[in-house]
Amino acid sequence: MPNFETVEVTTDLLIIGGGMSACGAALEAAHWAKKHGIKVTLVDKAAMDRSGAVAQGLSAINQYLGIAEGENTPEDYVRYVRQDLMGVSREDLVYSIARHVDSSVHLFEKWGLPIWRDENGKVIRSGRWQVMISGESYKIIVAEAAKNALGTENIIERVFVVEPLLDGDRIAGAVGFSVRENKFYVFRCKAAIVCMGGAVHVFRPRSTGEGLGRSWYPPFNAGASAYFTIRAGAEMTCQEIRFIPVRFKDAYGPVGAWFLLFKSRATSAGTGEDYLVRNKAVLEEYKPYGTTKPTPANLRNYLGMIDENQGLGPLYMRTEEAIANLAKAYEGDEKAFKKKLKQLESEAWEDFLDMTIGQALLWAAHNVRPEQKPSEIAAAEPYFIGSHSGASGAWVSGPADLAPPEYFWGYENMTTVKGLFAAGDASGASPHKFSSGSFTEGRIAARSACRFIMDNNTLPNVDAAEVEKYKERILRPLDLYEQYKNYSTDPNVNPNYVRPMMYMYRLQKLMDEYCGGVSMRFMTSKTLLERGLELIQMLKEDAEKLAAEDLHELMRCWENIHRTYQAEAHLRSVLFREETRWPGYYFRADFPKMDNDNWLCFVNCKYDRNTDTWEIFKRPIINIVD
Ligand code: SFD
Ligand code: AMP
């Protein structure tokens, strides 16, 4: 094995990840650090300027309340989120983000992010909560501010964090490796914030073969947050709540602006009808959520799937109809009509160019003129994210002033492991944070983590022998490859090891076929899940045989191990919840109905890394808003 230098970094607060929530955490921590002499270090697997979900930019900020403008209140937002997640949300956490989020958006604008405003200076909204932006450079703008606040000397890029280090029941640090140099990193800290995003490519994606790697959420978020918190022994929540977005088919372009800003209908080709209208009787079965507006995202998916399952697809976003409707008001004045049409066309293209460039390319390649021709939409493969319309993540403490005792253990956003905090996609049960809310939650978590450090100002112990063991285990795939690569003519076909791509295919096939992926039309059952759990145990045994040709593949190996833990938590939680609460995300064939009497609750779980066992149990939902 090549010689790997061990680099030790000792700090007070370790921010793990460099995305939206990490940038918020960095900004806030820098403030408290200066005031109280706290050292803060941020580590990201990539380069902060373009790392994480906002890498390509975004075309909207999906959480802006407009509290000062008198538009909405945090209570309104709590009701909206509860409704969208079919009753399952931590209202204290949602409230806490909602009351602070506007100030984050004001900062983004101050730093140079162009927010669309009308001639009176009012933000242009696409929906009740969403504001339009010209956001291609969104992440660069936010990262620049975070870097300026923290100082680049406190930021370590291109280091992939693998595993937590613990001192008893307290976080003590983390280990990882550089993806560019032969360096093994050992971080020691008094508190850490997990901000490593969600998990993509756990399920077989729709885009395989030449399209592999294309997904809606960023393929580089590979379950590190879930792995880190699970392995640290943190209680996890909502691991059954995957997110399946409906997107423009094959390039995953966003639909929000079309539905909300352009007021487009989506129809099934076989009927020519709006599937939301045609199938609306089904919503009665999901009262009160099904019959209250807005219809939850999973139910909107479900109504489309009903037509697809009857062979009435494909589903089409009626872009041509929407543009014609919006331009109608200008008919009669040819000049004004043409101008309006041009504006609508350019807004339609900008929506994609700002955040999903591949969709604009696909439109160009397919000769799509949105003003002339509708475009196919489809439900994507499942993703794990706590920040959008999914909710999986760590179970964290709520704020002192809002959380009931069941949800409060001293420090807001602290997981059940002392000193370990989570934000953004990494924290569970508080969905619909999006980019602005994730940044805001990072700020909340950092302030709280700094307070924890002041109250617990000692450096936890790190067991040197354990670190050495991790070093050997983490780098082992490189050894294995070197040892056996010449055994066969083609290094891909070798009985002594598994290459990361093959391992990933196996994981994805397993999840797809047994846990309700795209090819199973999102349907699963007890017997399928139990078989999936048997197979995942065997996959975990083979994880010991993962082999890496270079540092990049070493990262791929560990990304897959991270995904496997997310997969197992999901399988177990879907199995535990004996109902179908989120049709359109997944269906339990053996429990096809929603069951509010028994399952209007959180499903939480906990892993013990010493015994490799899981505990799974219910937690109550406590409403704090009427
Ligand atoms: O509408 C490691 N999102 C949208 N939010 C909006 O506000 N408006 C939109 O228009 C949104 N849309 C959207 C969105 C996302 C994507 C991909 C698309 C469209 C195509 C959601 C937000 O982007 C999202 O809520 C936040 O970004 C979540 O923030 P956070 O901090 O939880 O995750 P991140 O930003 O992805 O950052 C993750 C970081 O972790 C790093 N990382 N670092 C070290 N070691 C490891 N092992 C690591 N693994 C990961 C990453 O490099 C990154 O820095 S719309 O279409 O839905
Ligand atoms: P999306 O592009 O689907 O991520 O949507 C962006 C935002 O608009 C998110 O807040 C969605 O929840 C919301 N949204 C998308 N489509 C609809 C719809 N048909 N009705 C209500 N809200 C929607």
Tab-separated table of N, CA and C in Angstrom, residues 31-171:
chain	number	residue	atom	x	y	z
A	31	HIS	N	-19.110	34.160	13.720
A	31	HIS	CA	-19.503	35.269	14.599
A	31	HIS	C	-19.229	34.926	16.069
A	32	TRP	N	-19.700	33.756	16.500
A	32	TRP	CA	-19.528	33.368	17.913
A	32	TRP	C	-18.071	33.029	18.209
A	33	ALA	N	-17.386	32.528	17.198
A	33	ALA	CA	-15.979	32.162	17.382
A	33	ALA	C	-15.165	33.394	17.751
A	34	LYS	N	-15.408	34.470	17.026
A	34	LYS	CA	-14.661	35.713	17.294
A	34	LYS	C	-14.955	36.208	18.706
A	35	LYS	N	-16.213	36.119	19.056
A	35	LYS	CA	-16.649	36.643	20.357
A	35	LYS	C	-16.071	35.832	21.519
A	36	HIS	N	-16.007	34.507	21.345
A	36	HIS	CA	-15.658	33.646	22.478
A	36	HIS	C	-14.375	32.854	22.283
A	37	GLY	N	-13.627	33.161	21.245
A	37	GLY	CA	-12.355	32.458	21.034
A	37	GLY	C	-12.525	30.982	20.711
A	38	ILE	N	-13.534	30.670	19.917
A	38	ILE	CA	-13.759	29.270	19.533
A	38	ILE	C	-13.113	29.029	18.161
A	39	LYS	N	-12.413	27.897	18.024
A	39	LYS	CA	-11.831	27.583	16.712
A	39	LYS	C	-12.826	26.738	15.914
A	40	VAL	N	-13.043	27.160	14.676
A	40	VAL	CA	-14.007	26.450	13.828
A	40	VAL	C	-13.290	25.954	12.575
A	41	THR	N	-13.550	24.706	12.207
A	41	THR	CA	-12.962	24.138	10.989
A	41	THR	C	-14.079	23.528	10.160
A	42	LEU	N	-14.031	23.774	8.844
A	42	LEU	CA	-15.029	23.179	7.943
A	42	LEU	C	-14.312	22.221	6.993
A	43	VAL	N	-14.899	21.054	6.794
A	43	VAL	CA	-14.306	20.083	5.867
A	43	VAL	C	-15.357	19.642	4.850
A	44	ASP	N	-14.973	19.673	3.576
A	44	ASP	CA	-15.903	19.327	2.495
A	44	ASP	C	-15.218	18.321	1.574
A	45	LYS	N	-15.970	17.366	1.067
A	45	LYS	CA	-15.376	16.400	0.143
A	45	LYS	C	-15.040	17.040	-1.198
A	46	ALA	N	-15.668	18.170	-1.490
A	46	ALA	CA	-15.481	18.815	-2.792
A	46	ALA	C	-15.031	20.259	-2.587
A	47	ALA	N	-15.210	21.102	-3.613
A	47	ALA	CA	-14.855	22.515	-3.508
A	47	ALA	C	-16.131	23.295	-3.223
A	48	MET	N	-16.103	24.043	-2.116
A	48	MET	CA	-17.324	24.705	-1.619
A	48	MET	C	-18.064	25.545	-2.661
A	49	ASP	N	-17.309	26.154	-3.578
A	49	ASP	CA	-17.947	27.035	-4.561
A	49	ASP	C	-19.080	26.346	-5.304
A	50	ARG	N	-18.907	25.057	-5.554
A	50	ARG	CA	-19.910	24.348	-6.358
A	50	ARG	C	-20.273	23.011	-5.734
A	51	SER	N	-20.138	22.875	-4.433
A	51	SER	CA	-20.424	21.556	-3.846
A	51	SER	C	-21.889	21.461	-3.414
A	52	GLY	N	-22.382	20.219	-3.400
A	52	GLY	CA	-23.727	19.964	-2.879
A	52	GLY	C	-24.822	20.191	-3.901
A	53	ALA	N	-26.044	20.218	-3.399
A	53	ALA	CA	-27.230	20.238	-4.257
A	53	ALA	C	-27.347	21.505	-5.092
A	54	VAL	N	-26.750	22.602	-4.614
A	54	VAL	CA	-26.925	23.865	-5.329
A	54	VAL	C	-25.788	24.088	-6.350
A	55	ALA	N	-25.016	23.048	-6.597
A	55	ALA	CA	-23.874	23.139	-7.511
A	55	ALA	C	-24.223	23.838	-8.821
A	56	GLN	N	-25.304	23.409	-9.453
A	56	GLN	CA	-25.670	23.968	-10.762
A	56	GLN	C	-26.461	25.263	-10.642
A	57	GLY	N	-26.747	25.666	-9.405
A	57	GLY	CA	-27.595	26.836	-9.202
A	57	GLY	C	-29.041	26.418	-9.022
A	58	LEU	N	-29.894	27.371	-8.727
A	58	LEU	CA	-31.329	27.115	-8.573
A	58	LEU	C	-32.099	28.252	-9.235
A	59	SER	N	-33.355	28.020	-9.566
A	59	SER	CA	-34.127	29.110	-10.174
A	59	SER	C	-35.176	29.687	-9.227
A	60	ALA	N	-35.257	29.110	-8.041
A	60	ALA	CA	-36.200	29.661	-7.062
A	60	ALA	C	-35.657	29.451	-5.657
A	61	ILE	N	-36.084	30.310	-4.738
A	61	ILE	CA	-35.860	30.046	-3.309
A	61	ILE	C	-37.215	29.590	-2.807
A	62	ASN	N	-37.268	28.364	-2.339
A	62	ASN	CA	-38.584	27.766	-2.064
A	62	ASN	C	-39.140	28.048	-0.672
A	63	GLN	N	-38.329	28.625	0.197
A	63	GLN	CA	-38.888	29.016	1.502
A	63	GLN	C	-38.566	30.469	1.795
A	64	TYR	N	-39.549	31.315	1.596
A	64	TYR	CA	-39.459	32.724	1.993
A	64	TYR	C	-40.855	33.117	2.438
A	65	LEU	N	-40.991	33.492	3.702
A	65	LEU	CA	-42.335	33.729	4.231
A	65	LEU	C	-42.855	35.138	3.959
A	66	GLY	N	-41.942	36.113	3.950
A	66	GLY	CA	-42.400	37.501	3.810
A	66	GLY	C	-43.118	37.946	5.082
A	67	ILE	N	-42.510	37.653	6.229
A	67	ILE	CA	-43.167	37.966	7.520
A	67	ILE	C	-43.300	39.485	7.691
A	68	ALA	N	-42.202	40.207	7.415
A	68	ALA	CA	-42.230	41.663	7.598
A	68	ALA	C	-43.230	42.316	6.645
A	69	GLU	N	-43.397	41.710	5.469
A	69	GLU	CA	-44.338	42.262	4.481
A	69	GLU	C	-45.780	41.876	4.817
A	70	GLY	N	-45.946	41.095	5.887
A	70	GLY	CA	-47.294	40.684	6.311
A	70	GLY	C	-47.897	39.601	5.430
A	71	GLU	N	-47.042	38.897	4.701
A	71	GLU	CA	-47.571	37.887	3.775
A	71	GLU	C	-47.956	36.584	4.482
A	72	ASN	N	-47.079	36.086	5.329
A	72	ASN	CA	-47.309	34.786	5.987
A	72	ASN	C	-46.740	34.811	7.389
A	73	THR	N	-47.167	33.837	8.192
A	73	THR	CA	-46.607	33.691	9.541
A	73	THR	C	-45.959	32.313	9.659
A	74	PRO	N	-45.087	32.120	10.654
A	74	PRO	CA	-44.508	30.785	10.860
A	74	PRO	C	-45.596	29.733	11.097
A	75	GLU	N	-46.691	30.125	11.752
A	75	GLU	CA	-47.794	29.176	11.991
A	75	GLU	C	-48.343	28.665	10.656
A	76	ASP	N	-48.488	29.601	9.690
A	76	ASP	CA	-48.974	29.193	8.361
A	76	ASP	C	-48.048	28.132	7.777
A	77	TYR	N	-46.755	28.362	7.957
A	77	TYR	CA	-45.796	27.434	7.339
A	77	TYR	C	-45.859	26.054	8.001
A	78	VAL	N	-46.007	26.065	9.326
A	78	VAL	CA	-46.115	24.790	10.048
A	78	VAL	C	-47.316	23.992	9.528
A	79	ARG	N	-48.428	24.685	9.319
A	79	ARG	CA	-49.633	23.995	8.811
A	79	ARG	C	-49.390	23.427	7.420
A	80	TYR	N	-48.700	24.210	6.601
A	80	TYR	CA	-48.414	23.770	5.232
A	80	TYR	C	-47.541	22.503	5.237
A	81	VAL	N	-46.515	22.514	6.073
A	81	VAL	CA	-45.590	21.376	6.089
A	81	VAL	C	-46.287	20.136	6.655
A	82	ARG	N	-47.059	20.327	7.699
A	82	ARG	CA	-47.793	19.196	8.283
A	82	ARG	C	-48.678	18.552	7.215
A	83	GLN	N	-49.370	19.404	6.487
A	83	GLN	CA	-50.280	18.962	5.441
A	83	GLN	C	-49.528	18.193	4.348
A	84	ASP	N	-48.387	18.744	3.918
A	84	ASP	CA	-47.684	18.123	2.794
A	84	ASP	C	-47.096	16.767	3.165
A	85	LEU	N	-46.746	16.584	4.431
A	85	LEU	CA	-46.139	15.314	4.846
A	85	LEU	C	-47.157	14.382	5.494
A	86	MET	N	-48.433	14.590	5.171
A	86	MET	CA	-49.512	13.712	5.643
A	86	MET	C	-49.504	13.619	7.173
A	87	GLY	N	-49.268	14.765	7.825
A	87	GLY	CA	-49.395	14.854	9.276
A	87	GLY	C	-48.115	14.601	10.046
A	88	VAL	N	-47.053	14.180	9.365
A	88	VAL	CA	-45.846	13.774	10.087
A	88	VAL	C	-44.749	14.843	9.970
A	89	SER	N	-44.646	15.694	10.979
A	89	SER	CA	-43.530	16.646	10.999
A	89	SER	C	-43.297	17.118	12.425
A	90	ARG	N	-42.065	17.521	12.685
A	90	ARG	CA	-41.707	18.093	13.985
A	90	ARG	C	-41.986	19.587	13.893
A	91	GLU	N	-43.127	19.990	14.445
A	91	GLU	CA	-43.588	21.354	14.238
A	91	GLU	C	-42.687	22.379	14.910
A	92	ASP	N	-42.042	21.951	16.020
A	92	ASP	CA	-41.131	22.881	16.700
A	92	ASP	C	-39.953	23.240	15.794
A	93	LEU	N	-39.423	22.249	15.091
A	93	LEU	CA	-38.268	22.502	14.222
A	93	LEU	C	-38.675	23.328	13.000
A	94	VAL	N	-39.827	22.960	12.431
A	94	VAL	CA	-40.312	23.685	11.244
A	94	VAL	C	-40.536	25.159	11.610
A	95	TYR	N	-41.141	25.368	12.746
A	95	TYR	CA	-41.441	26.727	13.212
A	95	TYR	C	-40.143	27.525	13.399
A	96	SER	N	-39.177	26.868	14.030
A	96	SER	CA	-37.934	27.553	14.361
A	96	SER	C	-37.219	28.047	13.102
A	97	ILE	N	-37.222	27.225	12.067
A	97	ILE	CA	-36.587	27.646	10.809
A	97	ILE	C	-37.433	28.753	10.156
A	98	ALA	N	-38.759	28.537	10.153
A	98	ALA	CA	-39.653	29.476	9.459
A	98	ALA	C	-39.544	30.892	10.029
A	99	ARG	N	-39.352	31.010	11.337
A	99	ARG	CA	-39.341	32.373	11.903
A	99	ARG	C	-38.038	33.111	11.585
A	100	HIS	N	-37.001	32.357	11.182
A	100	HIS	CA	-35.714	33.011	10.899
A	100	HIS	C	-35.354	33.064	9.420
A	101	VAL	N	-36.084	32.317	8.578
A	101	VAL	CA	-35.591	32.105	7.212
A	101	VAL	C	-35.513	33.382	6.382
A	102	ASP	N	-36.445	34.310	6.587
A	102	ASP	CA	-36.441	35.524	5.750
A	102	ASP	C	-35.112	36.272	5.856
A	103	SER	N	-34.544	36.291	7.071
A	103	SER	CA	-33.298	37.059	7.251
A	103	SER	C	-32.174	36.430	6.425
A	104	SER	N	-32.203	35.111	6.251
A	104	SER	CA	-31.179	34.474	5.412
A	104	SER	C	-31.330	34.919	3.962
A	105	VAL	N	-32.590	34.968	3.504
A	105	VAL	CA	-32.834	35.371	2.106
A	105	VAL	C	-32.386	36.819	1.896
A	106	HIS	N	-32.616	37.663	2.900
A	106	HIS	CA	-32.160	39.058	2.778
A	106	HIS	C	-30.632	39.117	2.658
A	107	LEU	N	-29.965	38.231	3.406
A	107	LEU	CA	-28.490	38.190	3.290
A	107	LEU	C	-28.068	37.782	1.885
A	108	PHE	N	-28.722	36.757	1.329
A	108	PHE	CA	-28.346	36.303	-0.027
A	108	PHE	C	-28.442	37.479	-1.009
A	109	GLU	N	-29.521	38.223	-0.875
A	109	GLU	CA	-29.721	39.339	-1.811
A	109	GLU	C	-28.640	40.402	-1.600
A	110	LYS	N	-28.312	40.647	-0.330
A	110	LYS	CA	-27.263	41.627	-0.020
A	110	LYS	C	-25.918	41.198	-0.616
A	111	TRP	N	-25.685	39.886	-0.627
A	111	TRP	CA	-24.406	39.372	-1.168
A	111	TRP	C	-24.386	39.354	-2.699
A	112	GLY	N	-25.509	39.675	-3.330
A	112	GLY	CA	-25.488	39.801	-4.793
A	112	GLY	C	-26.375	38.835	-5.547
A	113	LEU	N	-27.164	38.025	-4.851
A	113	LEU	CA	-28.044	37.091	-5.566
A	113	LEU	C	-29.224	37.859	-6.168
A	114	PRO	N	-29.405	37.771	-7.491
A	114	PRO	CA	-30.536	38.505	-8.087
A	114	PRO	C	-31.875	37.824	-7.796
A	115	ILE	N	-32.698	38.489	-6.990
A	115	ILE	CA	-34.055	38.004	-6.716
A	115	ILE	C	-34.993	38.776	-7.629
A	116	TRP	N	-35.887	38.061	-8.303
A	116	TRP	CA	-36.804	38.757	-9.214
A	116	TRP	C	-37.729	39.675	-8.398
A	117	ARG	N	-37.825	40.921	-8.849
A	117	ARG	CA	-38.728	41.876	-8.192
A	117	ARG	C	-39.538	42.603	-9.255
A	118	ASP	N	-40.746	43.014	-8.888
A	118	ASP	CA	-41.563	43.739	-9.861
A	118	ASP	C	-41.216	45.227	-9.824
A	119	GLU	N	-41.944	46.018	-10.621
A	119	GLU	CA	-41.606	47.441	-10.730
A	119	GLU	C	-41.748	48.186	-9.404
A	120	ASN	N	-42.521	47.597	-8.461
A	120	ASN	CA	-42.668	48.241	-7.147
A	120	ASN	C	-41.676	47.700	-6.112
A	121	GLY	N	-40.763	46.845	-6.589
A	121	GLY	CA	-39.758	46.307	-5.676
A	121	GLY	C	-40.239	45.091	-4.894
A	122	LYS	N	-41.414	44.591	-5.215
A	122	LYS	CA	-41.954	43.435	-4.495
A	122	LYS	C	-41.376	42.159	-5.106
A	123	VAL	N	-41.017	41.202	-4.254
A	123	VAL	CA	-40.463	39.955	-4.806
A	123	VAL	C	-41.504	39.278	-5.697
A	124	ILE	N	-41.027	38.651	-6.772
A	124	ILE	CA	-41.948	37.930	-7.652
A	124	ILE	C	-42.007	36.488	-7.175
A	125	ARG	N	-43.187	36.125	-6.759
A	125	ARG	CA	-43.371	34.775	-6.237
A	125	ARG	C	-43.886	33.865	-7.339
A	126	SER	N	-43.446	32.586	-7.272
A	126	SER	CA	-44.083	31.613	-8.161
A	126	SER	C	-45.245	30.985	-7.405
A	127	GLY	N	-45.057	30.708	-6.134
A	127	GLY	CA	-46.134	30.172	-5.304
A	127	GLY	C	-46.200	30.967	-4.010
A	128	ARG	N	-46.988	30.480	-3.075
A	128	ARG	CA	-47.166	31.214	-1.820
A	128	ARG	C	-45.848	31.377	-1.052
A	129	TRP	N	-44.970	30.362	-1.162
A	129	TRP	CA	-43.741	30.377	-0.362
A	129	TRP	C	-42.483	30.627	-1.191
A	130	GLN	N	-42.628	30.544	-2.514
A	130	GLN	CA	-41.452	30.507	-3.391
A	130	GLN	C	-41.202	31.854	-4.060
A	131	VAL	N	-39.913	32.242	-4.152
A	131	VAL	CA	-39.586	33.445	-4.919
A	131	VAL	C	-38.616	33.070	-6.032
A	132	MET	N	-38.782	33.741	-7.181
A	132	MET	CA	-37.947	33.437	-8.341
A	132	MET	C	-36.607	34.174	-8.224
A	133	ILE	N	-35.540	33.482	-8.654
A	133	ILE	CA	-34.207	34.107	-8.650
A	133	ILE	C	-33.505	33.808	-9.977
A	134	SER	N	-32.512	34.639	-10.298
A	134	SER	CA	-31.594	34.268	-11.383
A	134	SER	C	-30.418	33.637	-10.659
A	135	GLY	N	-30.496	32.324	-10.484
A	135	GLY	CA	-29.646	31.696	-9.460
A	135	GLY	C	-28.558	30.777	-9.951
A	136	GLU	N	-28.069	30.987	-11.177
A	136	GLU	CA	-26.997	30.096	-11.657
A	136	GLU	C	-25.807	30.130	-10.707
A	137	SER	N	-25.502	31.295	-10.152
A	137	SER	CA	-24.308	31.432	-9.305
A	137	SER	C	-24.640	31.437	-7.805
A	138	TYR	N	-25.821	30.948	-7.483
A	138	TYR	CA	-26.308	30.963	-6.093
A	138	TYR	C	-25.257	30.399	-5.127
A	139	LYS	N	-24.750	29.217	-5.435
A	139	LYS	CA	-23.826	28.565	-4.477
A	139	LYS	C	-22.513	29.329	-4.353
A	140	ILE	N	-22.029	29.859	-5.459
A	140	ILE	CA	-20.764	30.610	-5.406
A	140	ILE	C	-20.931	31.827	-4.494
A	141	ILE	N	-22.069	32.483	-4.623
A	141	ILE	CA	-22.333	33.695	-3.834
A	141	ILE	C	-22.392	33.367	-2.342
A	142	VAL	N	-23.108	32.285	-2.019
A	142	VAL	CA	-23.262	31.920	-0.602
A	142	VAL	C	-21.941	31.383	-0.038
A	143	ALA	N	-21.234	30.593	-0.838
A	143	ALA	CA	-19.957	30.027	-0.370
A	143	ALA	C	-18.929	31.137	-0.152
A	144	GLU	N	-18.961	32.136	-1.012
A	144	GLU	CA	-17.999	33.234	-0.867
A	144	GLU	C	-18.187	33.931	0.485
A	145	ALA	N	-19.436	34.166	0.828
A	145	ALA	CA	-19.719	34.825	2.113
A	145	ALA	C	-19.268	33.943	3.275
A	146	ALA	N	-19.533	32.637	3.161
A	146	ALA	CA	-19.147	31.723	4.241
A	146	ALA	C	-17.626	31.666	4.367
A	147	LYS	N	-16.960	31.640	3.233
A	147	LYS	CA	-15.489	31.562	3.259
A	147	LYS	C	-14.892	32.842	3.832
A	148	ASN	N	-15.465	33.970	3.441
A	148	ASN	CA	-14.966	35.241	3.981
A	148	ASN	C	-15.134	35.288	5.496
A	149	ALA	N	-16.268	34.783	5.962
A	149	ALA	CA	-16.529	34.831	7.408
A	149	ALA	C	-15.578	33.913	8.170
A	150	LEU	N	-15.378	32.725	7.636
A	150	LEU	CA	-14.608	31.717	8.389
A	150	LEU	C	-13.110	31.848	8.157
A	151	GLY	N	-12.730	32.340	6.980
A	151	GLY	CA	-11.300	32.408	6.635
A	151	GLY	C	-10.888	31.110	5.965
A	152	THR	N	-10.257	31.204	4.794
A	152	THR	CA	-9.942	29.979	4.029
A	152	THR	C	-8.970	29.083	4.787
A	153	GLU	N	-8.215	29.674	5.733
A	153	GLU	CA	-7.283	28.839	6.499
A	153	GLU	C	-8.021	27.838	7.391
A	154	ASN	N	-9.311	28.070	7.592
A	154	ASN	CA	-10.099	27.149	8.436
A	154	ASN	C	-10.971	26.210	7.607
A	155	ILE	N	-10.712	26.165	6.307
A	155	ILE	CA	-11.541	25.342	5.425
A	155	ILE	C	-10.668	24.304	4.733
A	156	ILE	N	-11.077	23.069	4.831
A	156	ILE	CA	-10.326	21.980	4.202
A	156	ILE	C	-11.214	21.370	3.133
A	157	GLU	N	-10.805	21.494	1.886
A	157	GLU	CA	-11.621	20.969	0.789
A	157	GLU	C	-11.044	19.656	0.282
A	158	ARG	N	-11.879	18.906	-0.404
A	158	ARG	CA	-11.486	17.634	-1.029
A	158	ARG	C	-10.995	16.608	-0.017
A	159	VAL	N	-11.610	16.622	1.150
A	159	VAL	CA	-11.366	15.554	2.130
A	159	VAL	C	-12.695	14.876	2.403
A	160	PHE	N	-12.725	13.582	2.142
A	160	PHE	CA	-13.948	12.795	2.267
A	160	PHE	C	-14.040	12.235	3.688
A	161	VAL	N	-15.066	12.637	4.409
A	161	VAL	CA	-15.228	12.181	5.791
A	161	VAL	C	-15.963	10.838	5.788
A	162	VAL	N	-15.392	9.879	6.500
A	162	VAL	CA	-15.971	8.533	6.479
A	162	VAL	C	-16.740	8.220	7.755
A	163	GLU	N	-16.106	8.405	8.909
A	163	GLU	CA	-16.585	7.734	10.116
A	163	GLU	C	-16.494	8.662	11.327
A	164	PRO	N	-17.448	8.561	12.252
A	164	PRO	CA	-17.324	9.368	13.477
A	164	PRO	C	-16.369	8.730	14.488
A	165	LEU	N	-15.764	9.579	15.319
A	165	LEU	CA	-14.997	9.095	16.478
A	165	LEU	C	-15.775	9.506	17.720
A	166	LEU	N	-15.836	8.609	18.692
A	166	LEU	CA	-16.624	8.889	19.893
A	166	LEU	C	-15.788	8.731	21.145
A	167	ASP	N	-16.158	9.495	22.148
A	167	ASP	CA	-15.599	9.288	23.477
A	167	ASP	C	-16.805	8.967	24.362
A	168	GLY	N	-17.053	7.702	24.583
A	168	GLY	CA	-18.264	7.310	25.314
A	168	GLY	C	-19.483	7.740	24.530
A	169	ASP	N	-20.344	8.573	25.183
A	169	ASP	CA	-21.563	8.993	24.495
A	169	ASP	C	-21.423	10.387	23.883
A	170	ARG	N	-20.174	10.855	23.728
A	170	ARG	CA	-19.958	12.189	23.158
A	170	ARG	C	-19.137	12.097	21.869
A	171	ILE	N	-19.464	12.971	20.923
A	171	ILE	CA	-18.679	12.999	19.675
A	171	ILE	C	-17.278	13.500	20.014
